[in-house]
Short mmCIF file of C-alpha atoms and ligand atoms in Angstrom, two decimals:
data_model
loop_
_atom_site.label_atom_id
_atom_site.label_comp_id
_atom_site.label_asym_id
_atom_site.label_seq_id
_atom_site.Cartn_x
_atom_site.Cartn_y
_atom_site.Cartn_z
CA MET L 27 -16.18 -27.21 -12.04
CA VAL L 28 -12.83 -25.38 -11.70
CA GLU L 29 -10.54 -26.55 -8.92
CA ASN L 30 -9.09 -23.86 -6.61
CA LEU L 31 -11.32 -21.32 -8.35
CA MET L 32 -10.83 -18.56 -5.78
CA GLU L 33 -7.05 -18.81 -5.89
CA LYS L 34 -7.04 -18.75 -9.69
CA LEU L 35 -9.49 -15.86 -9.87
CA VAL L 36 -7.51 -13.73 -7.42
CA GLY L 37 -4.38 -14.46 -9.51
CA LEU L 38 -6.11 -13.51 -12.76
CA CYS L 39 -7.56 -10.33 -11.21
CA LYS L 40 -4.08 -9.19 -10.24
CA ARG L 41 -2.31 -10.39 -13.42
CA ARG L 42 -4.78 -8.77 -15.80
CA GLY L 43 -5.49 -5.59 -13.83
CA PHE L 44 -8.97 -6.24 -12.47
CA ILE L 45 -8.38 -5.94 -8.71
CA PHE L 46 -5.28 -5.04 -6.66
CA GLN L 47 -4.67 -4.96 -2.95
CA SER L 48 -4.97 -1.35 -1.76
CA SER L 49 -1.61 0.39 -1.04
CA GLU L 50 0.18 -2.83 -1.93
CA ILE L 51 3.58 -1.10 -2.21
CA TYR L 52 3.39 -0.54 1.57
CA GLY L 53 2.26 -4.08 2.38
CA GLY L 54 -1.44 -3.45 1.76
CA ILE L 55 -4.21 -2.72 4.23
CA ASN L 56 -6.65 -5.41 5.28
CA GLY L 57 -10.18 -5.06 3.88
CA PHE L 58 -9.44 -2.48 1.17
CA TRP L 59 -9.19 -3.17 -2.56
CA ASP L 60 -8.42 -1.14 -5.69
CA TYR L 61 -9.94 -1.78 -9.11
CA GLY L 62 -7.43 -1.66 -11.98
CA PRO L 63 -8.08 -0.68 -15.62
CA LEU L 64 -10.22 -3.73 -16.47
CA GLY L 65 -11.82 -3.97 -13.02
CA VAL L 66 -12.99 -0.37 -12.99
CA GLU L 67 -14.70 -0.87 -16.37
CA LEU L 68 -16.38 -4.06 -15.16
CA LYS L 69 -17.56 -2.43 -11.94
CA ARG L 70 -18.80 0.68 -13.77
CA ASN L 71 -20.72 -1.54 -16.17
CA VAL L 72 -22.38 -3.33 -13.22
CA LYS L 73 -23.40 0.04 -11.75
CA GLU L 74 -24.49 1.43 -15.10
CA ALA L 75 -26.60 -1.65 -15.89
CA TRP L 76 -28.30 -1.30 -12.49
CA TRP L 77 -28.83 2.47 -12.85
CA GLU L 78 -30.12 2.10 -16.39
CA ASP L 79 -32.59 -0.64 -15.37
CA VAL L 80 -33.84 0.77 -12.07
CA VAL L 81 -33.73 4.53 -12.74
CA ARG L 82 -33.51 5.53 -16.41
CA LYS L 83 -35.90 2.95 -17.84
CA ARG L 84 -38.58 3.59 -15.21
CA ASP L 85 -40.91 6.50 -14.47
CA ASP L 86 -41.40 5.65 -10.81
CA ILE L 87 -37.76 5.85 -9.55
CA VAL L 88 -35.46 8.85 -9.33
CA GLY L 89 -31.79 9.03 -8.40
CA LEU L 90 -29.89 10.69 -5.57
CA ASP L 91 -26.26 11.35 -4.65
CA ALA L 92 -26.05 12.18 -0.94
CA THR L 93 -22.87 12.88 1.03
CA ILE L 94 -20.83 10.19 2.76
CA ILE L 95 -20.56 12.25 5.95
CA MET L 96 -23.91 13.41 7.32
CA ASN L 97 -25.08 15.04 10.52
CA PRO L 98 -24.35 12.41 13.22
CA LYS L 99 -27.97 12.75 14.40
CA VAL L 100 -28.92 10.74 11.30
CA TRP L 101 -27.07 7.74 12.74
CA GLU L 102 -28.57 8.22 16.21
CA ALA L 103 -32.08 8.27 14.76
CA SER L 104 -31.43 5.27 12.50
CA GLY L 105 -30.23 3.21 15.44
CA HIS L 106 -26.68 2.78 14.10
CA VAL L 107 -24.92 4.58 16.98
CA ALA L 108 -26.54 2.30 19.53
CA GLY L 109 -26.98 -0.89 17.58
CA PHE L 110 -24.69 -1.23 14.54
CA THR L 111 -22.45 -3.59 16.43
CA ASP L 112 -20.88 -6.99 16.07
CA PRO L 113 -19.98 -9.16 19.07
CA LEU L 114 -16.19 -9.09 19.39
CA VAL L 115 -13.88 -11.49 21.25
CA ASP L 116 -10.09 -11.22 21.72
CA CYS L 117 -7.64 -14.05 22.24
CA THR L 118 -5.84 -13.50 25.55
CA GLN L 119 -2.82 -15.35 24.14
CA CYS L 120 -2.17 -14.42 20.48
CA LYS L 121 -4.30 -11.21 20.61
CA ALA L 122 -6.25 -12.16 17.45
CA ARG L 123 -9.77 -10.70 17.19
CA PHE L 124 -12.85 -12.51 15.99
CA ARG L 125 -16.56 -12.00 15.58
CA ALA L 126 -18.02 -14.08 18.39
CA ASP L 127 -20.87 -15.27 16.16
CA LYS L 128 -18.38 -16.57 13.58
CA VAL L 129 -16.17 -18.71 15.83
CA TYR L 130 -17.55 -22.12 16.60
CA LEU L 131 -16.78 -24.56 19.37
CA VAL L 132 -17.26 -28.14 18.37
CA VAL L 133 -17.76 -29.99 21.62
CA ALA L 134 -18.40 -33.70 21.93
CA ALA L 135 -19.23 -34.60 25.52
CA GLU L 136 -20.61 -37.75 27.10
CA GLY L 137 -21.95 -36.67 30.48
CA GLU L 138 -18.98 -35.26 32.39
CA ASN L 139 -16.55 -36.65 29.88
CA VAL L 140 -15.44 -34.20 27.15
CA ILE L 141 -14.29 -36.28 24.19
CA LEU L 142 -13.23 -33.40 22.03
CA GLN L 143 -13.33 -29.63 22.05
CA VAL L 144 -12.01 -27.56 19.16
CA ALA L 145 -12.54 -24.00 18.05
CA VAL L 146 -12.92 -23.36 14.33
CA GLU L 147 -14.18 -20.76 11.89
CA SER L 148 -17.20 -21.66 9.76
CA ASP L 149 -15.27 -23.47 7.02
CA GLY L 150 -13.82 -25.92 9.56
CA ILE L 151 -17.09 -27.07 11.16
CA GLU L 152 -17.73 -30.24 9.16
CA GLU L 153 -14.17 -31.51 9.56
CA ALA L 154 -14.24 -30.81 13.29
CA LYS L 155 -17.58 -32.60 13.69
CA ALA L 156 -16.18 -35.66 11.94
CA ALA L 157 -13.10 -35.55 14.19
CA ALA L 158 -15.28 -35.19 17.29
CA THR L 159 -17.30 -38.28 16.51
CA ALA L 160 -14.33 -40.30 15.21
CA GLY L 161 -12.68 -40.14 18.66
CA ALA L 162 -15.62 -41.92 20.34
CA ASN L 163 -16.46 -45.64 20.44
CA SER L 164 -19.11 -46.81 17.97
CA LYS L 165 -22.08 -46.66 20.38
CA THR L 166 -21.19 -43.13 21.52
CA ARG L 167 -20.44 -42.11 17.95
CA ARG L 168 -23.95 -43.11 16.86
CA ARG L 169 -25.44 -41.09 19.68
CA LEU L 170 -23.24 -38.09 18.87
CA GLU L 171 -24.09 -38.30 15.19
CA GLN L 172 -27.81 -38.30 16.01
CA LYS L 173 -27.43 -35.03 17.85
CA ALA L 174 -24.77 -33.66 15.50
CA ASP L 175 -26.23 -30.16 15.42
CA ARG L 176 -25.88 -29.89 19.17
CA LEU L 177 -22.13 -30.43 18.83
CA VAL L 178 -21.64 -26.94 17.46
CA TRP L 179 -21.87 -23.72 19.47
CA THR L 180 -20.70 -20.24 18.68
CA VAL L 181 -18.43 -18.72 21.30
CA GLU L 182 -21.07 -15.99 21.67
CA CYS L 183 -23.23 -18.40 23.67
CA VAL L 184 -20.37 -20.01 25.60
CA ASP L 185 -22.12 -19.29 28.90
CA LYS L 186 -24.76 -21.86 27.87
CA LEU L 187 -22.14 -24.61 27.46
CA PRO L 188 -21.64 -27.41 29.98
CA ASP L 189 -19.34 -26.54 32.90
CA GLY L 190 -15.61 -26.64 32.25
CA ILE L 191 -15.79 -25.66 28.61
CA ALA L 192 -14.11 -22.39 27.72
CA ALA L 193 -14.24 -20.37 24.50
CA LEU L 194 -11.01 -21.07 22.63
CA CYS L 195 -9.16 -19.25 19.89
CA PRO L 196 -9.34 -20.99 16.47
CA SER L 197 -5.81 -19.78 15.66
CA CYS L 198 -3.80 -20.76 18.76
CA GLY L 199 -6.20 -22.51 21.17
CA GLY L 200 -5.72 -19.75 23.79
CA GLU L 201 -8.65 -18.59 25.91
CA LEU L 202 -10.97 -15.96 24.43
CA THR L 203 -12.42 -13.02 26.34
CA SER L 204 -16.20 -12.86 26.68
CA ALA L 205 -18.00 -11.08 23.87
CA ARG L 206 -18.37 -7.31 23.86
CA LYS L 207 -20.17 -5.01 21.46
CA PHE L 208 -18.05 -3.39 18.78
CA ASN L 209 -19.55 -0.54 16.71
CA MET L 210 -18.60 -0.94 13.06
CA MET L 211 -18.96 2.70 12.03
CA PHE L 212 -15.73 4.53 11.19
CA LYS L 213 -15.47 7.73 13.23
CA THR L 214 -13.88 10.98 12.14
CA PHE L 215 -13.89 14.64 13.22
CA VAL L 216 -15.37 17.53 11.24
CA GLY L 217 -13.60 20.90 11.56
CA ALA L 218 -10.54 21.93 13.53
CA MET L 219 -11.61 20.60 16.94
CA GLU L 220 -11.12 16.93 17.75
CA ASP L 221 -13.62 16.46 20.56
CA SER L 222 -16.97 14.81 21.10
CA SER L 223 -18.83 17.77 19.60
CA SER L 224 -17.12 17.30 16.23
CA VAL L 225 -17.48 13.52 15.90
CA ALA L 226 -18.95 12.34 12.60
CA TYR L 227 -19.24 8.96 10.90
CA LEU L 228 -18.45 7.60 7.45
CA ARG L 229 -21.81 6.22 6.33
CA PRO L 230 -22.15 2.46 6.82
CA GLU L 231 -25.00 2.34 4.25
CA THR L 232 -26.32 4.63 1.55
CA ALA L 233 -29.95 4.12 2.64
CA GLN L 234 -30.02 6.80 5.35
CA GLY L 235 -29.03 9.51 2.83
CA ILE L 236 -32.22 8.57 0.99
CA PHE L 237 -34.44 8.71 4.08
CA ALA L 238 -32.92 12.05 5.10
CA ASN L 239 -33.79 13.44 1.65
CA TYR L 240 -37.19 11.78 1.26
CA LYS L 241 -39.14 15.01 1.84
CA ASN L 242 -36.82 17.07 -0.39
CA VAL L 243 -37.35 14.66 -3.26
CA LEU L 244 -41.10 14.36 -2.68
CA ASP L 245 -41.56 18.14 -2.53
CA THR L 246 -39.46 18.88 -5.63
CA SER L 247 -40.27 16.08 -8.05
CA ARG L 248 -44.09 15.90 -8.03
CA LEU L 249 -43.89 12.14 -7.54
CA LYS L 250 -46.90 10.23 -6.25
CA LEU L 251 -46.87 6.97 -4.35
CA PRO L 252 -45.64 4.41 -5.15
CA PHE L 253 -42.18 5.75 -6.05
CA GLY L 254 -38.57 4.98 -5.30
CA ILE L 255 -35.30 6.79 -4.72
CA ALA L 256 -32.13 5.03 -5.85
CA GLN L 257 -28.54 5.67 -4.90
CA ILE L 258 -25.15 4.12 -5.65
CA GLY L 259 -22.22 5.02 -3.45
CA LYS L 260 -19.46 4.14 -1.06
CA ALA L 261 -20.19 2.70 2.36
CA PHE L 262 -17.70 1.97 5.14
CA ARG L 263 -17.78 -0.68 7.85
CA ASN L 264 -14.96 -1.47 10.24
CA GLU L 265 -15.47 -5.22 9.80
CA ILE L 266 -13.74 -7.29 12.48
CA ASN L 267 -12.64 -9.94 10.00
CA PRO L 268 -12.62 -8.69 6.41
CA ARG L 269 -12.24 -11.80 4.26
CA ASN L 270 -12.86 -13.68 1.04
CA PHE L 271 -11.25 -11.18 -1.31
CA THR L 272 -13.63 -8.26 -1.92
CA PHE L 273 -16.64 -10.09 -0.44
CA ARG L 274 -16.33 -8.58 3.03
CA SER L 275 -14.45 -5.30 2.73
CA ARG L 276 -14.18 -2.27 4.96
CA GLU L 277 -14.80 0.14 2.10
CA PHE L 278 -17.31 -0.98 -0.54
CA GLU L 279 -20.11 0.30 -2.73
CA GLN L 280 -23.81 -0.24 -2.38
CA MET L 281 -26.66 0.12 -4.86
CA GLU L 282 -29.86 0.71 -2.93
CA ILE L 283 -33.47 1.57 -3.66
CA GLU L 284 -35.93 2.79 -1.07
CA PHE L 285 -39.33 2.23 -2.62
CA PHE L 286 -42.13 4.13 -0.84
CA CYS L 287 -45.67 2.79 -1.05
CA ARG L 288 -49.04 2.61 0.71
CA PRO L 289 -48.91 0.29 3.74
CA ASP L 290 -51.72 -1.89 2.32
CA GLU L 291 -49.72 -2.40 -0.91
CA ALA L 292 -46.37 -3.08 0.77
CA GLN L 293 -46.44 -6.87 0.55
CA THR L 294 -47.36 -6.77 -3.14
CA TRP L 295 -44.45 -4.42 -3.84
CA TYR L 296 -42.15 -6.51 -1.65
CA LYS L 297 -42.89 -9.58 -3.77
CA TYR L 298 -42.43 -7.56 -6.96
CA TRP L 299 -38.97 -6.31 -5.93
CA ARG L 300 -37.88 -9.67 -4.55
CA ASP L 301 -38.60 -11.35 -7.91
CA THR L 302 -37.39 -8.44 -10.06
CA ARG L 303 -34.04 -8.19 -8.31
CA TYR L 304 -33.46 -11.95 -8.46
CA LYS L 305 -34.22 -11.94 -12.19
CA TRP L 306 -31.76 -9.06 -12.72
CA TYR L 307 -28.86 -11.26 -11.59
CA VAL L 308 -30.11 -14.17 -13.73
CA ASP L 309 -30.36 -11.87 -16.77
CA HIS L 310 -26.78 -10.69 -16.27
CA GLY L 311 -25.19 -14.10 -16.28
CA LEU L 312 -25.85 -15.74 -12.89
CA GLY L 313 -28.18 -18.26 -14.48
CA SER L 314 -26.75 -21.37 -12.88
CA ASP L 315 -28.15 -23.13 -9.83
CA LYS L 316 -25.49 -21.31 -7.77
CA LEU L 317 -27.92 -18.37 -7.52
CA ARG L 318 -30.84 -18.67 -5.13
CA LEU L 319 -33.53 -16.61 -3.48
CA ARG L 320 -33.97 -17.34 0.22
CA ASP L 321 -36.90 -16.07 2.26
CA HIS L 322 -35.99 -15.28 5.86
CA GLU L 323 -37.61 -17.36 8.58
CA PRO L 324 -39.84 -15.26 10.89
CA GLU L 325 -37.28 -15.57 13.73
CA GLU L 326 -34.52 -14.15 11.45
CA LEU L 327 -36.42 -10.92 10.75
CA ALA L 328 -35.31 -7.61 12.29
CA HIS L 329 -37.97 -6.38 14.73
CA TYR L 330 -39.16 -3.66 12.32
CA ALA L 331 -39.20 -5.84 9.18
CA ALA L 332 -42.41 -7.41 7.92
CA ALA L 333 -40.58 -9.62 5.39
CA CYS L 334 -37.10 -10.14 4.01
CA ALA L 335 -35.41 -12.25 1.35
CA ASP L 336 -31.79 -12.60 0.29
CA VAL L 337 -30.44 -13.15 -3.19
CA GLU L 338 -27.60 -15.55 -2.46
CA TYR L 339 -24.75 -16.94 -4.54
CA GLU L 340 -22.71 -20.05 -3.99
CA PHE L 341 -19.16 -18.62 -3.97
CA PRO L 342 -16.19 -21.01 -3.78
CA PHE L 343 -16.01 -20.10 -0.05
CA GLY L 344 -19.70 -20.80 0.62
CA ILE L 345 -23.22 -19.53 0.01
CA SER L 346 -23.45 -15.84 0.82
CA GLU L 347 -25.68 -12.80 0.35
CA LEU L 348 -25.47 -10.57 -2.72
CA GLU L 349 -28.53 -8.46 -2.00
CA GLY L 350 -31.26 -8.23 0.62
CA ILE L 351 -34.84 -7.19 -0.16
CA GLY L 352 -36.84 -6.12 2.87
CA ASN L 353 -40.21 -4.69 3.80
CA ARG L 354 -39.00 -2.15 6.39
CA THR L 355 -42.52 -0.88 7.19
CA ASP L 356 -42.53 2.81 8.29
CA TYR L 357 -39.67 2.23 10.74
CA ASP L 358 -37.12 4.59 9.16
CA LEU L 359 -39.45 7.46 8.30
CA SER L 360 -41.12 7.38 11.71
CA HIS L 361 -37.74 7.46 13.50
CA HIS L 362 -36.48 10.40 11.44
CA GLN L 363 -39.84 12.15 11.86
CA GLU L 364 -39.51 11.89 15.61
CA ALA L 365 -35.79 12.69 15.89
CA ALA L 366 -35.73 15.57 13.39
CA GLY L 367 -39.13 16.92 14.38
CA ARG L 368 -40.15 17.06 10.70
CA ASP L 369 -43.41 15.80 9.28
CA MET L 370 -42.64 12.87 6.95
CA SER L 371 -46.24 11.98 6.19
CA TYR L 372 -47.74 11.70 2.73
CA PHE L 373 -51.12 13.12 1.76
CA ASP L 374 -53.02 11.01 -0.74
CA ASP L 375 -55.21 13.51 -2.57
CA GLN L 376 -57.46 10.81 -3.98
CA SER L 377 -58.33 9.00 -0.76
CA LYS L 378 -57.78 12.19 1.32
CA GLU L 379 -55.71 10.16 3.78
CA ARG L 380 -52.49 11.24 5.49
CA PHE L 381 -50.08 8.48 6.49
CA LEU L 382 -46.42 7.43 6.69
CA PRO L 383 -45.49 5.36 3.65
CA TYR L 384 -44.03 1.89 4.02
CA VAL L 385 -40.64 1.19 2.48
CA ILE L 386 -39.44 -1.75 0.40
CA GLU L 387 -35.65 -1.80 0.28
CA PRO L 388 -33.66 -3.76 -2.32
CA SER L 389 -30.08 -3.28 -1.06
CA GLY L 390 -27.20 -4.77 -3.04
CA GLY L 391 -23.42 -4.62 -2.96
CA VAL L 392 -21.59 -3.57 -6.12
CA ASP L 393 -18.38 -5.37 -5.13
CA ARG L 394 -20.19 -8.58 -4.20
CA ALA L 395 -22.15 -8.58 -7.46
CA THR L 396 -18.92 -7.95 -9.38
CA LEU L 397 -17.21 -10.82 -7.55
CA ALA L 398 -20.13 -13.18 -8.24
CA PHE L 399 -20.10 -12.24 -11.94
CA LEU L 400 -16.35 -12.96 -12.04
CA CYS L 401 -16.70 -16.31 -10.24
CA GLU L 402 -19.52 -17.44 -12.55
CA ALA L 403 -17.66 -16.24 -15.68
CA TYR L 404 -14.33 -17.94 -14.95
CA CYS L 405 -13.92 -21.03 -17.18
CA GLU L 406 -11.11 -23.23 -18.34
CA ASP L 407 -11.52 -24.93 -21.72
CA GLU L 408 -9.67 -25.32 -25.00
CA ALA L 409 -9.39 -23.19 -28.12
CA PRO L 410 -7.53 -24.00 -31.35
CA ASP L 411 -4.21 -22.24 -32.05
CA GLU L 412 -3.09 -20.94 -35.49
CA LYS L 413 -2.48 -24.52 -36.66
CA GLY L 414 -5.86 -25.72 -35.44
CA ASN L 415 -4.42 -27.63 -32.46
CA PRO L 416 -6.47 -27.35 -29.26
CA GLN L 417 -4.73 -25.32 -26.55
CA PRO L 418 -5.93 -24.81 -22.97
CA ARG L 419 -7.36 -21.37 -22.35
CA THR L 420 -8.77 -19.38 -19.45
CA VAL L 421 -11.83 -17.39 -20.39
CA LEU L 422 -14.13 -15.00 -18.56
CA LYS L 423 -17.57 -15.60 -20.04
CA LEU L 424 -18.93 -12.29 -18.76
CA HIS L 425 -22.30 -11.04 -19.98
CA PRO L 426 -21.48 -8.71 -22.93
CA ARG L 427 -23.25 -5.82 -21.17
CA LEU L 428 -20.80 -6.14 -18.27
CA ALA L 429 -17.61 -7.04 -20.16
CA PRO L 430 -14.92 -4.33 -19.68
CA THR L 431 -13.96 -4.36 -23.36
CA LYS L 432 -16.70 -5.07 -25.90
CA VAL L 433 -14.55 -5.63 -28.98
CA ALA L 434 -10.88 -6.15 -29.87
CA VAL L 435 -9.61 -5.39 -33.36
CA PHE L 436 -6.55 -7.07 -34.90
CA PRO L 437 -4.74 -6.86 -38.23
CA LEU L 438 -3.69 -10.43 -39.03
CA VAL L 439 -0.23 -9.16 -39.97
CA LYS L 440 1.49 -5.79 -39.66
CA LYS L 441 1.67 -5.10 -43.43
CA ASP L 442 -0.33 -4.76 -46.66
CA GLY L 443 -2.39 -1.92 -45.18
CA MET L 444 -4.12 -4.23 -42.67
CA PRO L 445 -3.18 -2.08 -39.62
CA ASP L 446 -4.80 0.98 -41.28
CA ILE L 447 -8.08 -0.84 -41.90
CA ALA L 448 -8.07 -2.32 -38.37
CA SER L 449 -7.26 1.07 -36.80
CA LYS L 450 -10.21 2.63 -38.64
CA ILE L 451 -12.61 -0.08 -37.36
CA HIS L 452 -11.22 0.43 -33.85
CA ALA L 453 -11.75 4.20 -34.09
CA ASP L 454 -15.31 3.72 -35.44
CA CYS L 455 -16.14 1.42 -32.50
CA LYS L 456 -14.78 3.93 -30.01
CA SER L 457 -16.65 6.86 -31.49
CA ALA L 458 -19.84 4.76 -31.38
CA GLY L 459 -19.32 4.37 -27.60
CA LEU L 460 -18.12 0.76 -27.72
CA SER L 461 -15.02 0.14 -25.62
CA SER L 462 -12.57 -1.27 -28.12
CA PHE L 463 -8.98 -2.53 -27.89
CA TYR L 464 -6.50 -2.50 -30.77
CA ASP L 465 -3.72 -5.09 -30.82
CA GLU L 466 -1.24 -5.86 -33.58
CA LYS L 467 1.48 -7.60 -31.55
CA GLY L 468 2.26 -11.34 -31.57
CA ALA L 469 0.53 -14.38 -33.05
CA VAL L 470 -3.19 -13.92 -33.56
CA GLY L 471 -3.99 -17.01 -31.42
CA ARG L 472 -2.22 -15.40 -28.47
CA ARG L 473 -4.06 -12.15 -29.04
CA TYR L 474 -7.38 -14.04 -28.96
CA ARG L 475 -6.40 -15.77 -25.72
CA ARG L 476 -5.45 -12.49 -24.03
CA GLN L 477 -8.88 -11.11 -24.87
CA ASP L 478 -10.59 -14.33 -23.68
CA GLU L 479 -8.94 -13.87 -20.29
CA ALA L 480 -10.15 -10.26 -20.16
CA GLY L 481 -13.71 -11.33 -21.01
CA THR L 482 -13.90 -9.52 -24.40
CA PRO L 483 -16.91 -11.02 -26.19
CA PHE L 484 -15.90 -10.22 -29.81
CA CYS L 485 -12.59 -10.13 -31.70
CA VAL L 486 -12.51 -8.63 -35.19
CA THR L 487 -9.66 -9.67 -37.51
CA VAL L 488 -8.61 -7.92 -40.72
CA ASP L 489 -7.01 -10.50 -43.04
CA GLY L 490 -6.01 -11.11 -46.66
CA GLN L 491 -9.63 -11.45 -47.76
CA THR L 492 -10.44 -8.02 -46.32
CA LEU L 493 -8.14 -6.49 -48.94
CA GLU L 494 -10.21 -8.15 -51.69
CA ASP L 495 -13.81 -7.80 -50.49
CA GLN L 496 -13.74 -5.47 -47.41
CA THR L 497 -15.02 -8.20 -45.10
CA VAL L 498 -13.59 -9.12 -41.68
CA THR L 499 -14.04 -12.06 -39.32
CA VAL L 500 -15.81 -11.63 -35.98
CA ARG L 501 -14.91 -14.35 -33.48
CA ASP L 502 -17.34 -15.14 -30.67
CA ARG L 503 -15.54 -15.66 -27.32
CA ASP L 504 -17.89 -18.38 -26.06
CA SER L 505 -18.81 -20.45 -29.12
CA LEU L 506 -15.50 -19.74 -30.94
CA THR L 507 -17.50 -19.43 -34.18
CA GLN L 508 -16.34 -16.87 -36.73
CA ASP L 509 -18.77 -14.80 -38.81
CA ARG L 510 -17.54 -12.98 -41.88
CA ILE L 511 -19.21 -9.59 -42.25
CA ALA L 512 -18.63 -6.32 -44.10
CA ALA L 513 -16.04 -4.17 -42.28
CA GLU L 514 -18.46 -1.23 -42.29
CA LYS L 515 -21.05 -3.31 -40.40
CA VAL L 516 -18.86 -4.14 -37.37
CA VAL L 517 -20.32 -1.44 -35.10
CA GLY L 518 -23.93 -2.44 -35.82
CA TYR L 519 -23.14 -6.15 -35.49
CA VAL L 520 -21.46 -5.76 -32.08
CA ARG L 521 -24.23 -3.45 -30.83
CA ASP L 522 -26.92 -5.96 -31.81
CA ARG L 523 -25.08 -8.85 -30.18
CA ILE L 524 -24.54 -6.92 -26.94
CA SER L 525 -28.16 -5.95 -26.60
N1 LIG D 1028 -29.52 -0.63 3.95
C1 LIG D 1028 -29.48 -2.01 4.24
C2 LIG D 1028 -28.15 -2.58 4.28
O1 LIG D 1028 -27.14 -1.88 4.24
P1 LIG D 1028 -26.87 -4.84 4.46
O2 LIG D 1028 -27.38 -6.24 4.31
O3 LIG D 1028 -26.11 -4.53 5.67
O4 LIG D 1028 -28.16 -3.92 4.34
C3 LIG D 1028 -26.57 -4.52 1.90
O5 LIG D 1028 -26.01 -4.47 3.20
C4 LIG D 1028 -25.58 -5.11 0.92
O6 LIG D 1028 -24.33 -4.42 0.99
C5 LIG D 1028 -25.23 -6.59 1.19
O7 LIG D 1028 -26.19 -7.45 0.63
C6 LIG D 1028 -23.88 -6.70 0.50
O8 LIG D 1028 -24.05 -6.94 -0.88
C7 LIG D 1028 -23.28 -5.31 0.71
N2 LIG D 1028 -22.33 -5.35 1.84
C8 LIG D 1028 -22.61 -5.25 3.15
N3 LIG D 1028 -21.49 -5.31 3.89
C9 LIG D 1028 -20.46 -5.47 3.02
C10 LIG D 1028 -19.03 -5.60 3.17
N4 LIG D 1028 -18.45 -5.55 4.35
N5 LIG D 1028 -18.29 -5.74 2.04
C11 LIG D 1028 -18.87 -5.76 0.82
N6 LIG D 1028 -20.21 -5.64 0.63
C12 LIG D 1028 -20.99 -5.49 1.70
#
């Protein structure tokens, strides 16, 4: 268990070039993040692992790359123009803005007598509850503790609170306005005119590009049900409170599958995707009990959804969603069919039936997955220095498939021809498609530690023995064991270990 993990991870991401604040030289911009040289490799590897597993290795899923800006009628038909809203409240005093469903009032009242009323964001609830009960005498405290859940209200339902209790700002204690709907889609204008006829939206999800192309893909690819269409791409949401590093951003990437199937097979496919997607995260390093699969309660389900489950991860800031898997029935296709006036039905030439397929949607966030992989990988332990003395080290134990650099190659010293041999191994790795890093500067222990921090799973060292028998050492980042192998076998060895 690493203390202050989030703080340390954010520091490492900046120091080593994983993630930077967007436009930092101008003071940044809230909710936007840039991926540096190591970060972009990590994120690409996450996307490539997903694409490889859900598209290339399968016969029943094809890919798509739709535009970010689409005809605005897409977003009317999908319900986003009317309903993609969050409840927003403003502080009348300090002018801060909050999502009304994320600000809590902790209110301890005994009849008319309000013992305590504080406004907090979710991470302050437990402390505020304890404070609320601590202020009461022991008899009252027991009663309050028994109904502890009823102490907490979101400011969204402030009208249901006892008289005399107002919604307060968690920052300054000022009074909050009542909640109003705030549409999270970013608006822009297409063409030279800036009026209502040229309004367009930056897509808030990649899914609708798939639904809008469903017929194109069906008619051109000779696919039969069940089949899926997968897409990776940017999505934009004007989040009221972007927070927790990249977890809730305003610009992010999604990796989504819309899997079309017969309605009577939808629940079977839903269960298949729910389990398959959970296992994908386990297989890529989230094997600890911080990962969980949570089925939605019936009252949590959207009105069109027959079932939904979330793959969740316990981040240092709380348990949150990485990916949702839903049975969306024929909701999306039927809405586009009606709005566009195009037939979206499928003809099953075996059963001779015509129907609208149901859709199972596994919808994940690339940035959230990347953040979870980083959180899980971050470790602090010890590794011996050149003299064999244990030294503290920070290491990212990333799954080798995701690691930005697969292998680092070092000459032990900068003489006796060692740099030439090491450079050749480095070049061989690169031409075999392995991302490799060559480093000849500084003590070898320091070079190992720099690679540990970058998550590089293997370090190859050319030393005195190499000059005699053409063997090199390969150090394993996690076990710290060193294998001695023939220099010419490095590429094959690293490939085998990665797969
Ligand atoms: N098509 C369904 C859909 O978009 P969603 O639950 O709104 O569903 C899917 O989003 C995934 O996209 C989430 O599980 C999350 O990983 C990612 N995501 C959503 N909003 C995000 C944000 N503001 N920042 C980063 N990732 C986000």
